N, CA and C of each residue as an Amber inpcrd file, in Angstrom:
protein
   246
 -26.2960000 -52.4950000 -25.5600000 -26.7050000 -52.2640000 -26.1240000
 -25.6300000 -52.9250000 -27.0840000 -24.5640000 -53.4620000 -26.9900000
 -23.5470000 -54.0930000 -28.1670000 -23.3540000 -56.0540000 -27.1660000
 -24.3800000 -56.2950000 -25.6400000 -24.7840000 -57.4600000 -25.9690000
 -25.2480000 -58.5080000 -27.5670000 -24.2250000 -60.1420000 -26.7850000
 -24.9130000 -61.0680000 -27.5110000 -26.2160000 -61.0740000 -28.5160000
 -26.7330000 -60.5760000 -27.5880000 -28.9030000 -60.6210000 -27.8580000
 -29.0720000 -59.8970000 -28.7900000 -28.4080000 -58.3870000 -28.3350000
 -28.0880000 -56.8840000 -29.2060000 -27.7930000 -57.1180000 -30.3220000
 -26.6570000 -58.0590000 -30.8680000 -26.0120000 -57.5500000 -31.5300000
 -26.5000000 -58.9380000 -32.8790000 -27.2070000 -60.2010000 -32.3890000
 -28.0780000 -60.8620000 -33.7170000 -29.1230000 -59.3740000 -34.0620000
 -29.9080000 -59.2750000 -32.3850000 -31.0670000 -58.2220000 -32.8690000
 -30.6980000 -57.4530000 -34.9810000 -29.5050000 -56.6200000 -34.6130000
 -29.3000000 -56.3520000 -35.1270000 -28.6610000 -57.0700000 -36.6500000
 -28.7400000 -58.2950000 -36.4940000 -28.2410000 -58.9440000 -38.1710000
 -29.1150000 -58.7220000 -38.5480000 -30.3450000 -58.8340000 -38.3660000
 -32.1350000 -59.5970000 -38.7630000 -32.6100000 -57.9200000 -39.2160000
 -32.0180000 -57.3560000 -38.7070000 -32.6880000 -55.2630000 -39.4150000
 -31.6370000 -54.8150000 -40.0950000 -30.4460000 -54.8620000 -39.6920000
 -29.7760000 -54.4090000 -40.6640000 -29.0760000 -54.6110000 -41.4310000
 -28.7610000 -54.1120000 -43.2650000 -28.8540000 -54.6660000 -44.2410000
 -27.2380000 -55.6070000 -44.7330000 -27.2590000 -56.1670000 -45.3360000
 -25.3810000 -57.0510000 -44.6770000 -24.4740000 -56.3320000 -45.4220000
 -24.7190000 -54.7210000 -45.8190000 -23.1510000 -53.8740000 -46.2590000
 -23.4630000 -53.3250000 -45.4980000 -24.1180000 -52.7830000 -44.2490000
 -23.7720000 -52.2010000 -42.3970000 -22.9850000 -52.1730000 -42.0560000
 -21.8420000 -51.5380000 -41.6420000 -21.2420000 -51.1070000 -41.1930000
 -21.2250000 -50.5270000 -39.2900000 -20.7200000 -51.0400000 -38.1680000
 -21.7240000 -50.5410000 -36.9990000 -20.2320000 -50.2040000 -36.3690000
 -20.4020000 -49.1120000 -35.1050000 -19.3510000 -47.7460000 -35.1640000
 -20.0410000 -47.9440000 -33.1130000 -18.4080000 -47.9550000 -32.2950000
 -19.0310000 -47.7720000 -31.3330000 -17.8080000 -47.2830000 -30.7260000
 -17.7540000 -45.9750000 -29.9270000 -17.0630000 -45.1780000 -29.7380000
 -17.1430000 -44.8580000 -27.6500000 -15.8120000 -45.4290000 -27.0440000
 -15.7330000 -45.5550000 -25.6090000 -14.8290000 -44.9230000 -25.1360000
 -14.9040000 -44.6090000 -23.7740000 -14.3270000 -44.2040000 -22.6940000
 -14.0480000 -44.9680000 -21.4730000 -15.3030000 -46.3400000 -21.9950000
 -15.1520000 -47.3290000 -20.7690000 -13.9960000 -49.2520000 -21.7660000
 -12.8610000 -49.1850000 -20.7350000 -11.9660000 -50.4030000 -21.3380000
 -12.9210000 -51.8520000 -21.5050000 -13.9200000 -52.0150000 -20.0310000
 -14.9480000 -52.7450000 -19.8370000 -16.0550000 -52.7550000 -21.3390000
 -16.5620000 -50.8530000 -21.8940000 -17.2950000 -51.9370000 -22.5680000
 -16.5620000 -52.0410000 -24.4150000 -15.2220000 -51.3430000 -24.7460000
 -14.6150000 -51.3380000 -25.4390000 -14.2320000 -53.3420000 -26.0650000
 -14.3510000 -53.8470000 -24.8020000 -13.4650000 -55.4270000 -24.6290000
 -14.2020000 -55.9770000 -24.9650000 -15.9160000 -56.5710000 -24.0290000
 -16.3990000 -56.5700000 -24.3310000 -17.0820000 -57.0890000 -25.2510000
 -17.2870000 -55.2430000 -26.2650000 -18.3450000 -55.2420000 -27.3790000
 -17.0640000 -55.6920000 -28.3020000 -15.6520000 -56.1530000 -28.2840000
 -14.8480000 -56.5570000 -28.9490000 -14.8630000 -58.3080000 -28.9150000
 -14.9110000 -58.5840000 -28.3110000 -15.2010000 -60.3550000 -27.7100000
 -16.0760000 -60.8470000 -28.3710000 -17.3840000 -60.0900000 -28.3310000
 -19.1070000 -60.3260000 -29.0740000 -18.4580000 -60.7720000 -30.3290000
 -17.8980000 -59.3690000 -31.1540000 -17.7180000 -59.3740000 -31.7340000
 -17.6770000 -59.9520000 -32.9980000 -15.9340000 -60.7700000 -31.9700000
 -15.0880000 -62.0170000 -33.0510000 -16.1640000 -63.8140000 -32.0830000
 -17.1340000 -63.3600000 -31.2300000 -18.1500000 -64.6070000 -31.3140000
 -18.7400000 -64.4130000 -32.3550000 -19.1990000 -63.4730000 -33.0930000
 -19.9610000 -63.2220000 -34.2910000 -20.0570000 -64.0650000 -35.0780000
 -18.1670000 -64.2330000 -35.1490000 -17.1940000 -64.1360000 -36.7520000
 -17.7180000 -63.0510000 -37.2030000 -17.2980000 -61.8230000 -36.2440000
 -17.9520000 -60.3270000 -37.1960000 -16.1250000 -60.0160000 -38.1640000
 -16.4200000 -59.5860000 -38.5800000 -15.6920000 -58.7070000 -39.0810000
 -14.3610000 -57.4210000 -39.0260000 -14.3830000 -57.6520000 -37.6360000
 -13.5000000 -56.3880000 -37.5070000 -12.7830000 -54.8540000 -38.7310000
 -12.9100000 -53.5040000 -39.1840000 -13.0670000 -53.3700000 -40.2050000
 -11.6210000 -52.2820000 -39.1030000 -11.9350000 -51.3710000 -38.2330000
 -10.4990000 -50.3920000 -37.7370000 -10.7100000 -50.1750000 -35.6760000
  -9.6630000 -50.5930000 -35.4250000 -10.7000000 -50.4210000 -33.8000000
  -8.8090000 -49.9020000 -33.4980000  -9.3430000 -48.5270000 -32.3910000
  -7.9850000 -48.7100000 -31.8690000  -8.0510000 -48.4800000 -29.8430000
  -7.1160000 -48.2750000 -29.2080000  -7.5760000 -47.8900000 -28.0910000
  -7.6270000 -46.0920000 -27.5310000  -6.9500000 -45.8440000 -28.6980000
  -6.5050000 -44.1950000 -28.5830000  -7.0970000 -43.1460000 -29.8740000
  -8.2410000 -43.2850000 -30.0420000  -9.0100000 -42.3950000 -31.0750000
  -7.6160000 -41.2670000 -31.7120000  -7.8540000 -40.4580000 -30.9430000
  -6.9170000 -39.5620000 -30.6170000  -4.9530000 -39.7860000 -31.5120000
  -5.3120000 -40.4050000 -30.7400000  -3.7680000 -40.2250000 -32.0050000
  -3.6360000 -42.0210000 -32.5430000  -4.9880000 -41.6250000 -33.5260000
  -5.4130000 -42.7860000 -34.7510000  -5.0570000 -42.7050000 -35.7320000
  -4.8250000 -43.0490000 -37.3890000  -5.0210000 -42.7630000 -38.2190000
  -6.0970000 -42.8300000 -38.1880000  -7.6010000 -42.6820000 -37.8570000
  -8.4980000 -42.5360000 -38.1200000  -9.7710000 -41.2010000 -39.0900000
  -9.4260000 -40.6360000 -39.9570000 -10.0290000 -39.8920000 -40.3340000
 -10.5570000 -38.8220000 -39.2720000 -11.3280000 -39.2450000 -39.2580000
 -12.9490000 -38.3090000 -38.2850000 -12.4470000 -38.5740000 -36.6420000
 -13.1330000 -37.5730000 -36.6140000 -12.5060000 -37.1250000 -35.2670000
 -12.9580000 -35.7330000 -34.3660000 -14.2420000 -36.3180000 -35.0170000
 -14.9760000 -35.6340000 -34.0920000 -15.2660000 -36.0480000 -32.2030000
 -15.3670000 -34.4930000 -31.7220000 -15.2830000 -35.3980000 -30.0430000
 -16.7160000 -34.1980000 -29.1210000 -16.9510000 -35.6270000 -28.6800000
 -18.5650000 -35.2470000 -28.4350000 -17.7240000 -34.1980000 -26.7290000
 -18.3260000 -33.8840000 -26.0820000 -18.6080000 -33.0950000 -24.6060000
 -17.1100000 -33.8450000 -23.7670000 -18.6370000 -35.4150000 -23.6470000
 -18.0500000 -36.0920000 -22.7740000 -17.0730000 -36.4360000 -23.3660000
 -16.2750000 -36.6340000 -24.1950000 -15.2690000 -37.0860000 -24.8790000
 -13.8590000 -36.1930000 -24.0560000 -13.8210000 -34.5960000 -24.8100000
 -13.6310000 -33.7350000 -24.3310000 -12.9250000 -33.4970000 -22.7250000
 -13.8490000 -33.7080000 -22.1340000 -13.6810000 -33.8310000 -20.2390000
 -12.4470000 -34.3990000 -20.1100000 -14.0470000 -36.0920000 -20.3590000
 -12.2650000 -37.9840000 -19.6560000 -10.8730000 -37.2180000 -20.1090000
 -11.3410000 -36.8640000 -21.7590000  -9.6220000 -36.5530000 -22.8050000
  -8.5770000 -35.4890000 -21.7050000  -9.1300000 -34.4890000 -20.8690000
  -8.4900000 -33.4280000 -20.2560000  -7.6820000 -34.5020000 -19.6040000
  -8.8160000 -35.6120000 -18.9340000  -8.0210000 -36.5330000 -17.3150000
  -7.7070000 -37.5330000 -18.2350000  -6.1960000 -37.7090000 -18.8650000
  -6.0800000 -38.8310000 -19.4200000  -6.1530000 -39.9240000 -19.9130000
  -7.6170000 -39.8360000 -19.7390000  -9.0040000 -40.8420000 -20.6270000
  -9.0100000 -41.0300000 -21.7490000  -7.9820000 -42.3720000 -22.0190000
  -8.4160000 -42.2480000 -23.4830000 -10.2110000 -42.6460000 -24.2490000
 -10.5050000 -42.2250000 -26.0430000 -11.2340000 -42.4550000 -26.6010000
 -11.3740000 -43.6450000 -27.4040000 -11.9280000 -45.0320000 -27.1860000
 -11.4840000 -45.8340000 -27.5650000 -12.9770000 -46.7470000 -28.8770000
 -12.7210000 -46.6860000 -30.1670000 -12.6670000 -47.3090000 -31.4240000
 -12.6720000 -48.6390000 -31.8600000 -14.1340000 -49.5920000 -32.0960000
 -14.9650000 -49.7240000 -33.1620000 -15.2150000 -50.1470000 -34.2330000
 -15.0590000 -50.8370000 -35.3850000 -15.5920000 -50.2780000 -36.4490000
 -15.7770000 -51.9010000 -37.0690000 -16.7510000 -52.2740000 -37.4140000
 -16.8170000 -53.7290000 -37.1900000 -18.2330000 -54.4260000 -38.5430000
 -18.6690000 -55.4930000 -39.8400000 -19.5440000 -55.3990000 -39.9290000
 -19.9530000 -57.2460000 -39.5600000 -20.4800000 -57.8330000 -39.7020000
 -20.8750000 -58.4770000 -40.1120000 -21.0000000 -59.2450000 -40.7710000
C-alpha cells in the first residue's frame, strides 16, 4: 500500500490537503515508504522510529503494537502530504 504505484493512485483520489499516516513495526516498510515519499517530492510532516518516546500527541496502541512493544520492537510512524 505504500508502493510508488499506490502513492500515485492516492494522488488522484485524495484532496490536495490530505495527510497520510503510516504506523508500522517493520523497519523495512518504514524505510521503503519514506524513500517512496521522498521520490515523489512529498512533504514529510512528522516522523519517528520510536512512537512511544516521541512528542506525537496521539498514542493509541493496537493489540499488535502492545505485543511487539513487550518484545522491544519499536513502532515507527510517518505522516506526509503530497
